[in-house]
Amino acid sequence: YIHSQEGDMSLMHLVRRLNSAIADAERAGGEAGAAIEHTNKYYGLRLLRAGLFWVSTYAVSRGLLQLMPDADRNLRVLIALAPIPLFVWFLWIWMKGVAAMDELQRRIELEALAFAFPICVVILMTLGLLELAVPLNPDDWSYRHLWAMMSALYYAGLWRAKRKYE
C-alpha cells in the first residue's frame, strides 16, 4: 500500500511539473509572439520610411535629370547618384529585418527572391539581346525600368510563398 501511494505521489508530482512546464511554454510563446509582432511592426515602419525616402529621392532625381538636359555633366552625375545611398539604407534595413525573422519568414523571403531573381535575369538577358537586334524605346523598355520589374516580381514571389506556407 505504501509503495502504491508513493507511485501515485510521483505520478501526481510529474503531472504537476508537466502542467507547469506547459504553462511556462505557453507564456513564453505568448511573449515571443508579442516580441515578434513588435519587431515586425517596428521593422515594417522603418522599412516603409526608408522606402519612401528612397523612392521620393529617385523621383526627384529623375525629374531633375529630365528638366535639366543641358546642365553640367558633373551635376547630372551627382543628381543621378543621389538616390543610391538611400537605396543602400533601404536594403540594409530590409536585411536587418530578415535577420530578425523566424525560420518560416526567412524561408518565405528566400522563396520570394528565388522566384524573382531568375525571372529578372531572363528579362535582363532578353532586353540585352533585343537591344542588339532592334532599337528599343527607352521610355517603354529599358534597364531603368528593370528595378520596378524586379520589385513587382519579388512581391509576386512573396505572395506566392506566403500562400504556400501560411
PDB file of C-alpha atoms in Angstrom:
ATOM      1  CA  TYR A   1       0.000   0.000   0.000  1.00  0.00           C
ATOM      2  CA  ILE A   2       2.837   2.415   0.851  1.00  0.00           C
ATOM      3  CA  HIS A   3       4.654   1.636  -2.391  1.00  0.00           C
ATOM      4  CA  SER A   4       1.486   2.263  -4.398  1.00  0.00           C
ATOM      5  CA  GLN A   5       0.917   5.545  -2.575  1.00  0.00           C
ATOM      6  CA  GLU A   6       4.491   6.677  -3.351  1.00  0.00           C
ATOM      7  CA  GLY A   7       3.943   5.811  -7.018  1.00  0.00           C
ATOM      8  CA  ASP A   8       0.743   7.886  -7.064  1.00  0.00           C
ATOM      9  CA  MET A   9       2.601  10.784  -5.426  1.00  0.00           C
ATOM     10  CA  SER A  10       5.381  10.564  -8.023  1.00  0.00           C
ATOM     11  CA  LEU A  11       2.834  10.477 -10.817  1.00  0.00           C
ATOM     12  CA  MET A  12       0.980  13.474  -9.355  1.00  0.00           C
ATOM     13  CA  HIS A  13       4.284  15.309  -8.990  1.00  0.00           C
ATOM     14  CA  LEU A  14       5.148  14.502 -12.609  1.00  0.00           C
ATOM     15  CA  VAL A  15       1.737  15.697 -13.808  1.00  0.00           C
ATOM     16  CA  ARG A  16       2.128  18.960 -11.825  1.00  0.00           C
ATOM     17  CA  ARG A  17       5.587  19.523 -13.267  1.00  0.00           C
ATOM     18  CA  LEU A  18       4.318  18.776 -16.768  1.00  0.00           C
ATOM     19  CA  ASN A  19       1.403  21.202 -16.344  1.00  0.00           C
ATOM     20  CA  SER A  20       3.813  23.815 -15.019  1.00  0.00           C
ATOM     21  CA  ALA A  21       6.127  23.296 -17.974  1.00  0.00           C
ATOM     22  CA  ILE A  22       3.222  23.585 -20.421  1.00  0.00           C
ATOM     23  CA  ALA A  23       2.077  26.813 -18.742  1.00  0.00           C
ATOM     24  CA  ASP A  24       5.634  28.190 -18.914  1.00  0.00           C
ATOM     25  CA  ALA A  25       5.882  27.264 -22.602  1.00  0.00           C
ATOM     26  CA  GLU A  26       2.537  28.903 -23.383  1.00  0.00           C
ATOM     27  CA  ARG A  27       3.582  32.039 -21.505  1.00  0.00           C
ATOM     28  CA  ALA A  28       6.937  32.111 -23.318  1.00  0.00           C
ATOM     29  CA  GLY A  29       5.209  31.509 -26.640  1.00  0.00           C
ATOM     30  CA  GLY A  30       2.855  34.409 -25.995  1.00  0.00           C
ATOM     31  CA  GLU A  31       5.764  36.662 -25.025  1.00  0.00           C
ATOM     32  CA  ALA A  32       7.750  35.564 -28.082  1.00  0.00           C
ATOM     33  CA  GLY A  33       4.727  36.179 -30.300  1.00  0.00           C
ATOM     34  CA  ALA A  34       4.318  39.668 -28.846  1.00  0.00           C
ATOM     35  CA  ALA A  35       8.034  40.348 -29.350  1.00  0.00           C
ATOM     36  CA  ILE A  36       7.883  39.147 -32.964  1.00  0.00           C
ATOM     37  CA  GLU A  37       4.786  41.263 -33.601  1.00  0.00           C
ATOM     38  CA  HIS A  38       6.526  44.300 -32.078  1.00  0.00           C
ATOM     39  CA  THR A  39       9.660  43.641 -34.171  1.00  0.00           C
ATOM     40  CA  ASN A  40       7.636  43.268 -37.372  1.00  0.00           C
ATOM     41  CA  LYS A  41       5.755  46.483 -36.641  1.00  0.00           C
ATOM     42  CA  TYR A  42       8.972  48.372 -35.878  1.00  0.00           C
ATOM     43  CA  TYR A  43      10.794  46.813 -38.849  1.00  0.00           C
ATOM     44  CA  GLY A  44       7.862  47.472 -41.149  1.00  0.00           C
ATOM     45  CA  LEU A  45       7.658  51.157 -40.203  1.00  0.00           C
ATOM     46  CA  ARG A  46      11.411  51.638 -40.584  1.00  0.00           C
ATOM     47  CA  LEU A  47      11.384  49.838 -43.924  1.00  0.00           C
ATOM     48  CA  LEU A  48       8.413  51.876 -45.136  1.00  0.00           C
ATOM     49  CA  ARG A  49      10.091  55.146 -44.123  1.00  0.00           C
ATOM     50  CA  ALA A  50      13.374  54.197 -45.827  1.00  0.00           C
ATOM     51  CA  GLY A  51      11.492  53.059 -48.925  1.00  0.00           C
ATOM     52  CA  LEU A  52       9.527  56.301 -49.132  1.00  0.00           C
ATOM     53  CA  PHE A  53      12.711  58.377 -48.789  1.00  0.00           C
ATOM     54  CA  TRP A  54      14.419  56.322 -51.475  1.00  0.00           C
ATOM     55  CA  VAL A  55      11.519  56.413 -53.960  1.00  0.00           C
ATOM     56  CA  SER A  56      10.997  60.145 -53.344  1.00  0.00           C
ATOM     57  CA  THR A  57      14.663  60.850 -53.979  1.00  0.00           C
ATOM     58  CA  TYR A  58      14.554  58.669 -57.086  1.00  0.00           C
ATOM     59  CA  ALA A  59      11.528  60.558 -58.440  1.00  0.00           C
ATOM     60  CA  VAL A  60      13.120  63.953 -57.727  1.00  0.00           C
ATOM     61  CA  SER A  61      16.397  62.841 -59.279  1.00  0.00           C
ATOM     62  CA  ARG A  62      14.685  61.529 -62.384  1.00  0.00           C
ATOM     63  CA  GLY A  63      12.592  64.690 -62.696  1.00  0.00           C
ATOM     64  CA  LEU A  64      15.639  66.950 -62.340  1.00  0.00           C
ATOM     65  CA  LEU A  65      17.539  64.967 -64.960  1.00  0.00           C
ATOM     66  CA  GLN A  66      14.642  65.403 -67.404  1.00  0.00           C
ATOM     67  CA  LEU A  67      14.254  69.119 -66.597  1.00  0.00           C
ATOM     68  CA  MET A  68      17.967  69.869 -66.905  1.00  0.00           C
ATOM     69  CA  PRO A  69      19.223  68.058 -70.020  1.00  0.00           C
ATOM     70  CA  ASP A  70      21.878  70.707 -70.702  1.00  0.00           C
ATOM     71  CA  ALA A  71      23.207  71.035 -67.141  1.00  0.00           C
ATOM     72  CA  ASP A  72      26.852  70.435 -66.274  1.00  0.00           C
ATOM     73  CA  ARG A  73      27.793  66.773 -66.666  1.00  0.00           C
ATOM     74  CA  ASN A  74      29.193  66.512 -63.104  1.00  0.00           C
ATOM     75  CA  LEU A  75      25.968  67.954 -61.683  1.00  0.00           C
ATOM     76  CA  ARG A  76      23.910  65.462 -63.698  1.00  0.00           C
ATOM     77  CA  VAL A  77      26.058  62.589 -62.366  1.00  0.00           C
ATOM     78  CA  LEU A  78      25.572  63.805 -58.775  1.00  0.00           C
ATOM     79  CA  ILE A  79      21.809  64.067 -59.318  1.00  0.00           C
ATOM     80  CA  ALA A  80      21.736  60.582 -60.877  1.00  0.00           C
ATOM     81  CA  LEU A  81      23.641  59.081 -57.930  1.00  0.00           C
ATOM     82  CA  ALA A  82      21.636  60.867 -55.199  1.00  0.00           C
ATOM     83  CA  PRO A  83      19.118  58.002 -54.650  1.00  0.00           C
ATOM     84  CA  ILE A  84      21.837  55.342 -54.283  1.00  0.00           C
ATOM     85  CA  PRO A  85      22.728  55.949 -50.588  1.00  0.00           C
ATOM     86  CA  LEU A  86      19.040  55.896 -49.664  1.00  0.00           C
ATOM     87  CA  PHE A  87      18.549  52.683 -51.612  1.00  0.00           C
ATOM     88  CA  VAL A  88      21.511  51.116 -49.763  1.00  0.00           C
ATOM     89  CA  TRP A  89      19.941  52.291 -46.468  1.00  0.00           C
ATOM     90  CA  PHE A  90      16.634  50.689 -47.524  1.00  0.00           C
ATOM     91  CA  LEU A  91      18.405  47.394 -48.341  1.00  0.00           C
ATOM     92  CA  TRP A  92      20.325  47.470 -45.047  1.00  0.00           C
ATOM     93  CA  ILE A  93      17.081  47.858 -43.068  1.00  0.00           C
ATOM     94  CA  TRP A  94      15.474  45.087 -45.113  1.00  0.00           C
ATOM     95  CA  MET A  95      18.408  42.727 -44.479  1.00  0.00           C
ATOM     96  CA  LYS A  96      18.383  43.502 -40.749  1.00  0.00           C
ATOM     97  CA  GLY A  97      14.660  42.777 -40.702  1.00  0.00           C
ATOM     98  CA  VAL A  98      15.153  39.448 -42.465  1.00  0.00           C
ATOM     99  CA  ALA A  99      17.886  38.539 -39.966  1.00  0.00           C
ATOM    100  CA  ALA A 100      15.409  39.153 -37.125  1.00  0.00           C
ATOM    101  CA  MET A 101      12.699  36.954 -38.656  1.00  0.00           C
ATOM    102  CA  ASP A 102      11.881  33.430 -37.592  1.00  0.00           C
ATOM    103  CA  GLU A 103      12.770  30.452 -39.771  1.00  0.00           C
ATOM    104  CA  LEU A 104       9.460  30.314 -41.628  1.00  0.00           C
ATOM    105  CA  GLN A 105       9.517  34.007 -42.507  1.00  0.00           C
ATOM    106  CA  ARG A 106      13.114  33.696 -43.716  1.00  0.00           C
ATOM    107  CA  ARG A 107      12.114  30.768 -45.885  1.00  0.00           C
ATOM    108  CA  ILE A 108       9.252  32.814 -47.349  1.00  0.00           C
ATOM    109  CA  GLU A 109      11.671  35.678 -48.110  1.00  0.00           C
ATOM    110  CA  LEU A 110      14.137  33.256 -49.704  1.00  0.00           C
ATOM    111  CA  GLU A 111      11.453  31.712 -51.891  1.00  0.00           C
ATOM    112  CA  ALA A 112      10.287  35.173 -52.977  1.00  0.00           C
ATOM    113  CA  LEU A 113      13.831  36.007 -54.051  1.00  0.00           C
ATOM    114  CA  ALA A 114      14.310  32.585 -55.640  1.00  0.00           C
ATOM    115  CA  PHE A 115      11.191  33.269 -57.705  1.00  0.00           C
ATOM    116  CA  ALA A 116      12.093  36.847 -58.701  1.00  0.00           C
ATOM    117  CA  PHE A 117      15.822  36.581 -59.398  1.00  0.00           C
ATOM    118  CA  PRO A 118      15.792  34.043 -62.274  1.00  0.00           C
ATOM    119  CA  ILE A 119      12.894  35.788 -63.976  1.00  0.00           C
ATOM    120  CA  CYS A 120      14.763  39.099 -63.705  1.00  0.00           C
ATOM    121  CA  VAL A 121      17.840  37.504 -65.257  1.00  0.00           C
ATOM    122  CA  VAL A 122      15.684  36.289 -68.157  1.00  0.00           C
ATOM    123  CA  ILE A 123      14.231  39.791 -68.607  1.00  0.00           C
ATOM    124  CA  LEU A 124      17.709  41.362 -68.448  1.00  0.00           C
ATOM    125  CA  MET A 125      19.093  38.889 -70.980  1.00  0.00           C
ATOM    126  CA  THR A 126      16.094  39.419 -73.258  1.00  0.00           C
ATOM    127  CA  LEU A 127      16.441  43.215 -73.110  1.00  0.00           C
ATOM    128  CA  GLY A 128      20.158  42.960 -73.838  1.00  0.00           C
ATOM    129  CA  LEU A 129      19.627  40.723 -76.854  1.00  0.00           C
ATOM    130  CA  LEU A 130      16.676  42.727 -78.178  1.00  0.00           C
ATOM    131  CA  GLU A 131      18.683  45.919 -77.840  1.00  0.00           C
ATOM    132  CA  LEU A 132      21.314  44.369 -80.107  1.00  0.00           C
ATOM    133  CA  ALA A 133      18.661  43.310 -82.625  1.00  0.00           C
ATOM    134  CA  VAL A 134      16.415  46.394 -82.752  1.00  0.00           C
ATOM    135  CA  PRO A 135      16.440  49.820 -81.171  1.00  0.00           C
ATOM    136  CA  LEU A 136      14.306  49.788 -78.018  1.00  0.00           C
ATOM    137  CA  ASN A 137      12.384  52.845 -76.941  1.00  0.00           C
ATOM    138  CA  PRO A 138      13.971  53.805 -73.597  1.00  0.00           C
ATOM    139  CA  ASP A 139      10.619  55.131 -72.380  1.00  0.00           C
ATOM    140  CA  ASP A 140       8.968  51.722 -72.794  1.00  0.00           C
ATOM    141  CA  TRP A 141      11.595  49.032 -72.236  1.00  0.00           C
ATOM    142  CA  SER A 142      14.944  49.861 -70.746  1.00  0.00           C
ATOM    143  CA  TYR A 143      17.294  48.986 -67.946  1.00  0.00           C
ATOM    144  CA  ARG A 144      15.970  51.872 -65.869  1.00  0.00           C
ATOM    145  CA  HIS A 145      12.617  50.076 -65.664  1.00  0.00           C
ATOM    146  CA  LEU A 146      14.181  46.822 -64.541  1.00  0.00           C
ATOM    147  CA  TRP A 147      14.253  47.720 -60.834  1.00  0.00           C
ATOM    148  CA  ALA A 148      10.481  48.232 -60.878  1.00  0.00           C
ATOM    149  CA  MET A 149      10.005  44.900 -62.656  1.00  0.00           C
ATOM    150  CA  MET A 150      12.260  43.220 -60.095  1.00  0.00           C
ATOM    151  CA  SER A 151      10.264  44.708 -57.220  1.00  0.00           C
ATOM    152  CA  ALA A 152       6.991  43.558 -58.752  1.00  0.00           C
ATOM    153  CA  LEU A 153       8.372  40.038 -59.273  1.00  0.00           C
ATOM    154  CA  TYR A 154       9.679  39.937 -55.693  1.00  0.00           C
ATOM    155  CA  TYR A 155       6.247  40.853 -54.328  1.00  0.00           C
ATOM    156  CA  ALA A 156       4.629  38.287 -56.617  1.00  0.00           C
ATOM    157  CA  GLY A 157       7.063  35.696 -55.232  1.00  0.00           C
ATOM    158  CA  LEU A 158       6.342  36.841 -51.685  1.00  0.00           C
ATOM    159  CA  TRP A 159       2.600  36.459 -52.261  1.00  0.00           C
ATOM    160  CA  ARG A 160       3.159  33.021 -53.776  1.00  0.00           C
ATOM    161  CA  ALA A 161       5.383  31.829 -50.909  1.00  0.00           C
ATOM    162  CA  LYS A 162       3.045  33.178 -48.212  1.00  0.00           C
ATOM    163  CA  ARG A 163       0.119  31.320 -49.779  1.00  0.00           C
ATOM    164  CA  LYS A 164       2.227  28.156 -49.723  1.00  0.00           C
ATOM    165  CA  TYR A 165       3.287  28.375 -46.065  1.00  0.00           C
ATOM    166  CA  GLU A 166       0.548  30.247 -44.275  1.00  0.00           C
TER     167      GLU A 166
END
